[in-house]
Amino acid sequence: MSEEGSAEPPAADNHSVAGASGVLEALRGIVEKRQSDGGNLAVLVIDCGVISRIDAVWGYQIGDAVRNRVAASLRIDVLRPDDLVGALGRDDFACVLSTVEGPAVALLAAKKLLRALDMPFWIGEEEIYASPAIGIAMYPEHGDQAETLLQRAKSACTRARELPGRVADHADDCDNSAAAKLLYENRLRTAVSEDALELVFQPQYDLRRGQVMGAEGLLRWRDPTLGMIDAEQAFAAADAADKVADLVSSILNRALRNVSEFRYSAGLDLRIGVKLPARALRHTELLDVVQRALGTWSRRPGTLILGIGETSILGEEAITRETLGRLKELGVKLSIDDPGMTISSLFGLSSMPFQEIRIDVSAARDLAGAPKSEHILQSMIAMAHLLRLDVVAVGVADEAAAARLKELGCDYMQADFKGPALEPQQFVERFGFNEG
């Protein structure tokens, strides 16, 4: 790598690069022309993906020179004299194809732009490549206002980053999806800060003793505008907003507070389970969040069971495995809670500090009439026990199935036939002191 300051700025094009306001003003004029003649135009937003990094390494003077070089390359290699190119930001460019016959022409131009930007930029002796993505919006199909076309092309460009071809055109659901994501994030921030998240509780039964021994706290986020939002959506919004630790803290504190109230007001000394996606383990502050919540509600770590989903990433990410180990050292019980887990996954999971596994038995409803299903369950339970894992059966159909699972050696059960998940007060009324 060349020393800072030794890099020579790339030769700049003699034409200046129009800024965002200039692009918008020029686009308005082109839209007016197409409105009068009934023609089509295309707006392409290009995320170059390299200039801000050049700014950080070599400085803004070099970055500006590269921006001019990019604009010149686009103008000379792809665009026609009546087309427009301008800069929307450090890495973002807008190309306006002033007249096009249809989307196929815009897509062809986008592919030419990608090829043009795949050529290296030389900075001193360093060969620098862009990593572009392009979004397309068409007039009048995707909008009839300059601002709308730019916004929709930018939204498509963001989506293009996730696609192998790095080109996307505006789709009807693109803006709605982005808007919904942003709305979820903002609503989640408010719900967490106002402690507005709710949990309902589903009892867990000890099959050997035939009594309630725990509960799973299930997130129910009722937003007055968005309606019921499930845990998966909530964690996705938290991930995008960098609020996973806050969401976990809110869930754990509410779960531990309620289970503590069950104990003191209703005589129920229960363990409490909470499910987390494995990606939550990436956050190094998670251990502190768990410790603080346990300390706040004076709960023994062993009475908290963290069910971990998305277990496939555990084998890929050292940080998640390290967090699991530290949670185990803390005394928290760890449960494999992943319906999509394959049998082969157990090879990797067997070396991790799990103490429990949840098995969905809903596919084997009639155990008595399906001996092969019974043999499969018996083998799974025996294998889990060999791995020193307690087994929690979920999706149990009825009392007959529960009785057979007990005979097969299953440890615990969580079943809808015993009743739906209940709000805290309903749970106390149903199970407090004398189970009904």
Short mmCIF file of C-alpha atoms in Angstrom, two decimals:
data_model
loop_
_atom_site.label_atom_id
_atom_site.label_comp_id
_atom_site.label_asym_id
_atom_site.label_seq_id
_atom_site.Cartn_x
_atom_site.Cartn_y
_atom_site.Cartn_z
CA MET A 1 0.00 0.00 0.00
CA SER A 2 1.35 3.42 -0.91
CA GLU A 3 2.12 5.84 1.87
CA GLU A 4 -0.54 8.48 2.53
CA GLY A 5 0.20 11.50 0.36
CA SER A 6 2.22 9.55 -2.20
CA ALA A 7 -0.84 8.67 -4.26
CA GLU A 8 -1.35 10.83 -7.33
CA PRO A 9 -4.92 11.98 -7.96
CA PRO A 10 -6.46 10.34 -10.99
CA ALA A 11 -6.89 12.67 -13.91
CA ALA A 12 -10.22 14.42 -13.56
CA ASP A 13 -12.71 15.05 -16.31
CA ASN A 14 -13.07 18.67 -17.39
CA HIS A 15 -16.82 18.57 -16.69
CA SER A 16 -17.91 19.22 -13.12
CA VAL A 17 -20.22 16.73 -11.41
CA ALA A 18 -23.71 18.08 -10.80
CA GLY A 19 -24.81 17.86 -7.18
CA ALA A 20 -28.05 16.47 -5.80
CA SER A 21 -29.99 19.73 -6.20
CA GLY A 22 -28.74 20.11 -9.76
CA VAL A 23 -29.74 16.54 -10.59
CA LEU A 24 -33.22 17.08 -9.18
CA GLU A 25 -33.73 20.34 -11.05
CA ALA A 26 -32.53 18.85 -14.34
CA LEU A 27 -34.69 15.76 -13.85
CA ARG A 28 -37.76 17.93 -13.31
CA GLY A 29 -37.12 19.56 -16.67
CA ILE A 30 -36.74 16.21 -18.43
CA VAL A 31 -39.92 14.90 -16.79
CA GLU A 32 -41.81 17.93 -18.09
CA LYS A 33 -40.60 17.17 -21.63
CA ARG A 34 -41.73 13.56 -21.37
CA GLN A 35 -45.08 14.68 -20.01
CA SER A 36 -45.56 16.83 -23.10
CA ASP A 37 -44.42 14.27 -25.66
CA GLY A 38 -45.70 11.11 -23.93
CA GLY A 39 -42.30 9.43 -23.91
CA ASN A 40 -40.50 7.36 -21.27
CA LEU A 41 -37.39 8.04 -19.24
CA ALA A 42 -35.34 6.02 -16.78
CA VAL A 43 -33.57 7.03 -13.60
CA LEU A 44 -30.62 4.87 -12.52
CA VAL A 45 -29.11 5.36 -9.08
CA ILE A 46 -25.62 3.91 -8.73
CA ASP A 47 -23.98 3.15 -5.40
CA CYS A 48 -20.30 3.11 -6.32
CA GLY A 49 -19.29 1.54 -3.00
CA VAL A 50 -15.71 2.80 -2.90
CA ILE A 51 -15.35 6.59 -2.75
CA SER A 52 -16.06 7.01 0.97
CA ARG A 53 -13.37 4.39 1.64
CA ILE A 54 -10.94 6.30 -0.57
CA ASP A 55 -11.80 9.45 1.42
CA ALA A 56 -10.86 7.64 4.63
CA VAL A 57 -7.53 6.33 3.29
CA TRP A 58 -6.25 9.04 0.96
CA GLY A 59 -8.41 12.08 1.76
CA TYR A 60 -11.21 14.03 0.15
CA GLN A 61 -9.07 15.53 -2.63
CA ILE A 62 -8.34 12.06 -3.99
CA GLY A 63 -11.95 11.06 -3.40
CA ASP A 64 -13.21 14.07 -5.39
CA ALA A 65 -10.86 13.20 -8.26
CA VAL A 66 -12.18 9.64 -8.31
CA ARG A 67 -15.77 10.90 -8.30
CA ASN A 68 -15.01 13.03 -11.35
CA ARG A 69 -13.32 10.06 -13.00
CA VAL A 70 -16.40 7.88 -12.33
CA ALA A 71 -18.76 10.52 -13.73
CA ALA A 72 -16.58 10.95 -16.82
CA SER A 73 -16.47 7.19 -17.38
CA LEU A 74 -20.24 6.93 -17.15
CA ARG A 75 -20.76 9.90 -19.44
CA ILE A 76 -18.30 8.78 -22.11
CA ASP A 77 -18.72 5.00 -22.06
CA VAL A 78 -22.47 4.63 -21.62
CA LEU A 79 -24.57 7.77 -21.76
CA ARG A 80 -25.81 9.67 -24.78
CA PRO A 81 -25.41 13.46 -25.19
CA ASP A 82 -28.93 14.19 -23.93
CA ASP A 83 -28.58 11.95 -20.86
CA LEU A 84 -27.64 13.28 -17.44
CA VAL A 85 -25.18 12.16 -14.78
CA GLY A 86 -24.78 13.73 -11.37
CA ALA A 87 -23.75 12.96 -7.80
CA LEU A 88 -26.32 12.40 -5.04
CA GLY A 89 -23.74 11.77 -2.30
CA ARG A 90 -20.15 10.66 -1.86
CA ASP A 91 -20.81 7.22 -3.33
CA ASP A 92 -24.16 7.70 -5.07
CA PHE A 93 -24.64 8.84 -8.65
CA ALA A 94 -27.80 9.40 -10.66
CA CYS A 95 -27.97 8.71 -14.38
CA VAL A 96 -31.06 9.91 -16.23
CA LEU A 97 -31.75 8.31 -19.58
CA SER A 98 -33.76 11.12 -21.10
CA THR A 99 -35.63 8.91 -23.57
CA VAL A 100 -36.00 5.14 -23.54
CA GLU A 101 -38.32 2.76 -25.30
CA GLY A 102 -38.89 0.64 -22.20
CA PRO A 103 -37.40 -1.17 -19.20
CA ALA A 104 -35.25 -3.47 -21.34
CA VAL A 105 -33.23 -0.49 -22.57
CA ALA A 106 -32.74 0.77 -19.01
CA LEU A 107 -31.58 -2.69 -17.91
CA LEU A 108 -29.11 -2.84 -20.81
CA ALA A 109 -27.73 0.56 -19.81
CA ALA A 110 -27.40 -0.58 -16.19
CA LYS A 111 -25.36 -3.59 -17.25
CA LYS A 112 -23.10 -1.35 -19.35
CA LEU A 113 -22.64 0.93 -16.34
CA LEU A 114 -21.63 -2.05 -14.21
CA ARG A 115 -19.05 -3.08 -16.79
CA ALA A 116 -17.68 0.45 -16.94
CA LEU A 117 -17.30 0.57 -13.17
CA ASP A 118 -15.68 -2.85 -13.02
CA MET A 119 -12.52 -1.31 -14.50
CA PRO A 120 -9.88 -0.45 -11.86
CA PHE A 121 -9.01 3.05 -10.67
CA TRP A 122 -5.30 3.64 -10.18
CA ILE A 123 -4.22 5.70 -7.19
CA GLY A 124 -0.47 5.88 -7.32
CA GLU A 125 0.55 2.25 -7.56
CA GLU A 126 -2.66 0.96 -6.04
CA GLU A 127 -5.37 -0.69 -8.13
CA ILE A 128 -8.78 0.15 -6.64
CA TYR A 129 -12.07 -1.46 -7.70
CA ALA A 130 -15.56 -0.16 -7.13
CA SER A 131 -18.32 -2.49 -5.91
CA PRO A 132 -21.34 -0.91 -7.61
CA ALA A 133 -25.05 -1.63 -7.31
CA ILE A 134 -27.74 -0.04 -9.48
CA GLY A 135 -31.42 0.67 -8.96
CA ILE A 136 -33.82 1.60 -11.76
CA ALA A 137 -37.07 3.57 -11.78
CA MET A 138 -39.09 4.24 -14.94
CA TYR A 139 -41.23 7.23 -15.89
CA PRO A 140 -44.22 7.08 -15.93
CA GLU A 141 -44.53 3.46 -14.73
CA HIS A 142 -42.92 4.02 -11.33
CA GLY A 143 -43.78 7.66 -10.76
CA ASP A 144 -44.45 10.95 -12.49
CA GLN A 145 -42.50 13.26 -10.16
CA ALA A 146 -38.73 13.76 -10.12
CA GLU A 147 -38.49 13.29 -6.35
CA THR A 148 -40.50 10.05 -6.48
CA LEU A 149 -38.38 8.61 -9.28
CA LEU A 150 -35.12 9.35 -7.46
CA GLN A 151 -36.41 7.91 -4.19
CA ARG A 152 -37.66 4.74 -5.85
CA ALA A 153 -34.47 4.24 -7.82
CA LYS A 154 -32.48 4.68 -4.60
CA SER A 155 -34.70 2.16 -2.81
CA ALA A 156 -34.17 -0.32 -5.65
CA CYS A 157 -30.41 0.32 -5.45
CA THR A 158 -30.42 -0.63 -1.79
CA ARG A 159 -32.20 -3.87 -2.67
CA ALA A 160 -29.75 -4.50 -5.54
CA ARG A 161 -26.93 -4.85 -2.99
CA GLU A 162 -28.53 -8.15 -1.91
CA LEU A 163 -28.85 -9.55 -5.46
CA PRO A 164 -26.20 -11.52 -7.36
CA GLY A 165 -26.56 -9.34 -10.48
CA ARG A 166 -26.38 -6.10 -8.43
CA VAL A 167 -29.20 -4.53 -10.49
CA ALA A 168 -32.82 -4.11 -9.37
CA ASP A 169 -35.74 -2.15 -10.72
CA HIS A 170 -38.47 -0.63 -8.61
CA ALA A 171 -41.07 -3.15 -7.46
CA ASP A 172 -44.43 -2.22 -6.06
CA ASP A 173 -43.60 -3.80 -2.72
CA CYS A 174 -40.09 -2.36 -2.48
CA ASP A 175 -41.05 0.94 -0.88
CA ASN A 176 -43.73 -0.69 1.22
CA SER A 177 -41.22 -3.19 2.58
CA ALA A 178 -38.66 -0.50 3.36
CA ALA A 179 -41.30 1.72 4.94
CA ALA A 180 -42.64 -1.15 7.05
CA LYS A 181 -39.12 -1.97 8.23
CA LEU A 182 -38.47 1.62 9.26
CA LEU A 183 -41.87 1.83 10.94
CA TYR A 184 -41.20 -1.37 12.90
CA GLU A 185 -37.85 0.01 14.07
CA ASN A 186 -39.35 3.28 15.28
CA ARG A 187 -42.30 1.60 16.97
CA LEU A 188 -40.00 -0.89 18.64
CA ARG A 189 -37.83 1.87 20.10
CA THR A 190 -40.94 3.45 21.60
CA ALA A 191 -42.34 0.15 22.89
CA VAL A 192 -39.06 -0.78 24.61
CA SER A 193 -38.53 2.66 26.12
CA GLU A 194 -42.11 2.72 27.44
CA ASP A 195 -41.99 -0.92 28.62
CA ALA A 196 -44.98 -1.62 26.39
CA LEU A 197 -44.02 -5.12 25.26
CA GLU A 198 -46.25 -7.89 26.57
CA LEU A 199 -45.69 -11.55 27.35
CA VAL A 200 -48.14 -14.41 27.55
CA PHE A 201 -47.25 -17.64 29.33
CA GLN A 202 -47.72 -21.24 28.27
CA PRO A 203 -47.34 -23.85 31.01
CA GLN A 204 -44.78 -26.64 30.80
CA TYR A 205 -45.54 -29.94 32.48
CA ASP A 206 -43.24 -32.45 34.10
CA LEU A 207 -44.45 -35.69 32.52
CA ARG A 208 -42.95 -37.81 35.30
CA ARG A 209 -44.72 -35.92 38.08
CA GLY A 210 -47.78 -34.81 36.13
CA GLN A 211 -47.62 -31.22 37.29
CA VAL A 212 -46.77 -27.74 36.05
CA MET A 213 -43.06 -27.09 36.52
CA GLY A 214 -42.42 -24.09 34.30
CA ALA A 215 -43.69 -21.69 31.71
CA GLU A 216 -42.51 -20.22 28.45
CA GLY A 217 -42.84 -16.47 28.06
CA LEU A 218 -44.03 -15.67 24.53
CA LEU A 219 -43.64 -12.16 23.16
CA ARG A 220 -46.87 -10.50 22.11
CA TRP A 221 -46.27 -6.98 20.88
CA ARG A 222 -49.57 -5.26 20.22
CA ASP A 223 -48.99 -2.01 18.38
CA PRO A 224 -52.01 0.30 18.06
CA THR A 225 -51.16 0.98 14.41
CA LEU A 226 -49.40 -2.16 13.19
CA GLY A 227 -51.47 -4.66 15.15
CA MET A 228 -49.97 -7.89 16.51
CA ILE A 229 -46.26 -8.23 15.76
CA ASP A 230 -44.62 -11.58 16.41
CA ALA A 231 -41.24 -12.19 18.00
CA GLU A 232 -39.50 -12.83 14.69
CA GLN A 233 -40.57 -9.44 13.34
CA ALA A 234 -39.62 -7.76 16.61
CA PHE A 235 -36.10 -9.22 16.59
CA ALA A 236 -35.65 -8.33 12.91
CA ALA A 237 -36.59 -4.72 13.69
CA ALA A 238 -34.31 -4.73 16.74
CA ASP A 239 -31.44 -6.09 14.66
CA ALA A 240 -31.85 -3.37 12.04
CA ALA A 241 -32.07 -0.66 14.71
CA ASP A 242 -29.14 -2.06 16.74
CA LYS A 243 -31.50 -2.54 19.68
CA VAL A 244 -31.23 -6.30 20.23
CA ALA A 245 -29.76 -5.94 23.73
CA ASP A 246 -32.53 -3.51 24.69
CA LEU A 247 -35.21 -5.87 23.36
CA VAL A 248 -33.72 -8.86 25.20
CA SER A 249 -33.49 -6.81 28.40
CA SER A 250 -37.13 -5.79 28.11
CA ILE A 251 -38.29 -9.38 27.51
CA LEU A 252 -36.16 -10.90 30.28
CA ASN A 253 -37.13 -8.32 32.88
CA ARG A 254 -40.80 -8.72 32.12
CA ALA A 255 -40.57 -12.54 32.15
CA LEU A 256 -38.59 -12.65 35.43
CA ARG A 257 -40.81 -10.05 37.05
CA ASN A 258 -43.94 -12.03 36.19
CA VAL A 259 -42.55 -15.38 37.28
CA SER A 260 -41.43 -13.77 40.56
CA GLU A 261 -44.98 -12.50 41.04
CA PHE A 262 -46.29 -16.01 40.33
CA ARG A 263 -44.15 -17.24 43.19
CA TYR A 264 -45.03 -14.64 45.79
CA SER A 265 -48.70 -14.10 44.95
CA ALA A 266 -49.75 -17.57 43.85
CA GLY A 267 -47.30 -20.05 45.31
CA LEU A 268 -45.92 -21.07 41.89
CA ASP A 269 -42.17 -21.67 41.97
CA LEU A 270 -41.53 -22.14 38.27
CA ARG A 271 -38.69 -22.10 35.84
CA ILE A 272 -39.15 -19.61 33.01
CA GLY A 273 -38.20 -20.09 29.37
CA VAL A 274 -37.54 -17.36 26.81
CA LYS A 275 -36.62 -17.95 23.18
CA LEU A 276 -33.84 -15.95 21.51
CA PRO A 277 -32.57 -16.14 17.93
CA ALA A 278 -28.95 -17.28 17.79
CA ARG A 279 -27.98 -13.98 16.17
CA ALA A 280 -28.74 -12.29 19.50
CA LEU A 281 -25.65 -14.09 20.87
CA ARG A 282 -23.49 -11.91 18.63
CA HIS A 283 -24.02 -9.02 20.99
CA THR A 284 -21.29 -9.02 23.61
CA GLU A 285 -23.44 -7.12 26.10
CA LEU A 286 -25.98 -9.96 26.24
CA LEU A 287 -24.29 -11.62 29.23
CA ASP A 288 -24.47 -8.39 31.25
CA VAL A 289 -28.14 -8.01 30.28
CA VAL A 290 -28.90 -11.51 31.59
CA GLN A 291 -26.91 -10.99 34.80
CA ARG A 292 -28.62 -7.69 35.56
CA ALA A 293 -32.08 -9.10 34.95
CA LEU A 294 -31.44 -12.10 37.23
CA GLY A 295 -30.05 -9.82 39.93
CA THR A 296 -32.93 -7.37 39.68
CA TRP A 297 -35.52 -10.08 40.31
CA SER A 298 -33.41 -12.25 42.66
CA ARG A 299 -33.74 -15.33 40.49
CA ARG A 300 -31.38 -18.29 40.50
CA PRO A 301 -29.71 -18.58 37.08
CA GLY A 302 -30.79 -22.21 36.79
CA THR A 303 -34.46 -21.21 36.76
CA LEU A 304 -33.98 -19.27 33.52
CA ILE A 305 -34.01 -21.32 30.30
CA LEU A 306 -32.89 -19.59 27.13
CA GLY A 307 -34.18 -21.38 24.05
CA ILE A 308 -31.87 -20.76 21.10
CA GLY A 309 -33.20 -20.82 17.55
CA GLU A 310 -31.34 -20.52 14.22
CA THR A 311 -28.73 -22.94 15.54
CA SER A 312 -27.10 -23.35 12.12
CA ILE A 313 -25.09 -20.14 12.60
CA LEU A 314 -23.56 -21.43 15.85
CA GLY A 315 -21.11 -23.56 13.92
CA GLU A 316 -20.04 -20.59 11.81
CA GLU A 317 -19.53 -17.83 14.37
CA ALA A 318 -17.07 -18.10 17.23
CA ILE A 319 -18.64 -15.17 19.10
CA THR A 320 -21.99 -16.99 19.42
CA ARG A 321 -20.34 -20.12 20.78
CA GLU A 322 -18.31 -18.06 23.24
CA THR A 323 -21.45 -16.32 24.50
CA LEU A 324 -23.15 -19.70 24.94
CA GLY A 325 -20.24 -20.90 27.04
CA ARG A 326 -20.34 -17.82 29.25
CA LEU A 327 -24.09 -18.16 29.76
CA LYS A 328 -23.56 -21.77 30.83
CA GLU A 329 -20.85 -20.65 33.27
CA LEU A 330 -23.33 -18.16 34.68
CA GLY A 331 -25.69 -21.06 35.41
CA VAL A 332 -28.38 -20.32 32.84
CA LYS A 333 -29.95 -23.43 31.29
CA LEU A 334 -29.65 -23.54 27.49
CA SER A 335 -32.19 -25.23 25.27
CA ILE A 336 -32.06 -26.12 21.57
CA ASP A 337 -35.26 -24.59 20.20
CA ASP A 338 -34.94 -24.88 16.44
CA PRO A 339 -37.71 -26.62 14.45
CA GLY A 340 -35.55 -26.43 11.31
CA MET A 341 -32.64 -28.29 12.85
CA THR A 342 -31.42 -31.38 11.01
CA ILE A 343 -30.19 -34.57 12.64
CA SER A 344 -26.72 -33.91 11.23
CA SER A 345 -26.69 -30.60 13.12
CA LEU A 346 -26.42 -32.56 16.36
CA PHE A 347 -22.81 -33.43 15.53
CA GLY A 348 -21.88 -29.79 15.96
CA LEU A 349 -24.36 -28.98 18.71
CA SER A 350 -23.27 -31.95 20.83
CA SER A 351 -20.06 -30.12 21.74
CA MET A 352 -21.92 -27.00 22.84
CA PRO A 353 -23.22 -26.39 26.38
CA PHE A 354 -26.90 -27.18 25.81
CA GLN A 355 -28.85 -29.04 28.47
CA GLU A 356 -32.23 -29.38 26.80
CA ILE A 357 -33.82 -29.90 23.40
CA ARG A 358 -37.35 -29.18 22.24
CA ILE A 359 -38.91 -31.67 19.82
CA ASP A 360 -42.05 -30.86 17.84
CA VAL A 361 -44.17 -34.01 17.88
CA SER A 362 -47.18 -32.54 16.04
CA ALA A 363 -46.39 -34.61 12.94
CA ALA A 364 -46.89 -37.81 15.00
CA ARG A 365 -50.36 -37.17 16.37
CA ASP A 366 -51.58 -40.77 16.58
CA LEU A 367 -48.68 -42.52 18.25
CA ALA A 368 -50.64 -45.68 18.94
CA GLY A 369 -51.62 -46.00 15.31
CA ALA A 370 -48.26 -45.09 13.86
CA PRO A 371 -45.57 -47.42 15.24
CA LYS A 372 -42.87 -46.07 12.94
CA SER A 373 -43.47 -42.56 14.25
CA GLU A 374 -43.29 -43.93 17.77
CA HIS A 375 -39.97 -45.64 16.99
CA ILE A 376 -38.58 -42.38 15.60
CA LEU A 377 -39.60 -40.47 18.72
CA GLN A 378 -38.23 -43.16 20.99
CA SER A 379 -34.90 -43.03 19.15
CA MET A 380 -34.78 -39.22 19.30
CA ILE A 381 -35.51 -39.19 23.03
CA ALA A 382 -32.89 -41.87 23.69
CA MET A 383 -30.31 -40.02 21.58
CA ALA A 384 -31.03 -36.77 23.40
CA HIS A 385 -30.59 -38.49 26.76
CA LEU A 386 -27.28 -39.96 25.61
CA LEU A 387 -26.21 -36.39 24.89
CA ARG A 388 -27.38 -35.48 28.41
CA LEU A 389 -30.21 -33.34 27.09
CA ASP A 390 -33.62 -33.14 28.73
CA VAL A 391 -36.44 -33.43 26.19
CA VAL A 392 -39.40 -31.05 25.96
CA ALA A 393 -42.15 -32.24 23.61
CA VAL A 394 -44.17 -29.48 21.96
CA GLY A 395 -47.23 -29.86 19.77
CA VAL A 396 -48.61 -32.73 21.88
CA ALA A 397 -52.12 -33.54 20.63
CA ASP A 398 -53.94 -34.97 23.65
CA GLU A 399 -53.69 -36.83 26.95
CA ALA A 400 -53.14 -40.16 25.21
CA ALA A 401 -50.14 -38.80 23.35
CA ALA A 402 -48.82 -37.27 26.56
CA ALA A 403 -49.12 -40.60 28.35
CA ARG A 404 -47.26 -42.40 25.58
CA LEU A 405 -44.49 -39.78 25.56
CA LYS A 406 -44.08 -40.36 29.27
CA GLU A 407 -43.69 -44.08 28.61
CA LEU A 408 -41.08 -43.33 25.95
CA GLY A 409 -39.05 -41.38 28.50
CA CYS A 410 -39.83 -37.81 27.48
CA ASP A 411 -39.16 -35.39 30.32
CA TYR A 412 -41.41 -32.37 29.79
CA MET A 413 -44.33 -31.26 27.67
CA GLN A 414 -45.76 -27.98 26.39
CA ALA A 415 -49.16 -28.50 24.81
CA ASP A 416 -51.97 -26.39 23.39
CA PHE A 417 -54.56 -28.99 24.38
CA LYS A 418 -53.85 -28.04 27.99
CA GLY A 419 -54.99 -24.52 27.17
CA PRO A 420 -53.72 -21.50 25.23
CA ALA A 421 -50.94 -19.21 26.34
CA LEU A 422 -52.29 -16.94 29.07
CA GLU A 423 -51.75 -13.41 30.24
CA PRO A 424 -50.09 -13.19 33.67
CA GLN A 425 -53.30 -12.71 35.68
CA GLN A 426 -55.05 -15.50 33.83
CA PHE A 427 -52.06 -17.77 34.41
CA VAL A 428 -52.24 -17.12 38.15
CA GLU A 429 -55.98 -17.77 38.21
CA ARG A 430 -55.56 -21.00 36.29
CA PHE A 431 -52.54 -22.49 38.03
CA GLY A 432 -52.10 -20.62 41.33
CA PHE A 433 -51.97 -22.65 44.55
CA ASN A 434 -54.30 -25.42 43.40
CA GLU A 435 -54.03 -26.31 39.72
CA GLY A 436 -57.45 -26.43 38.07
#
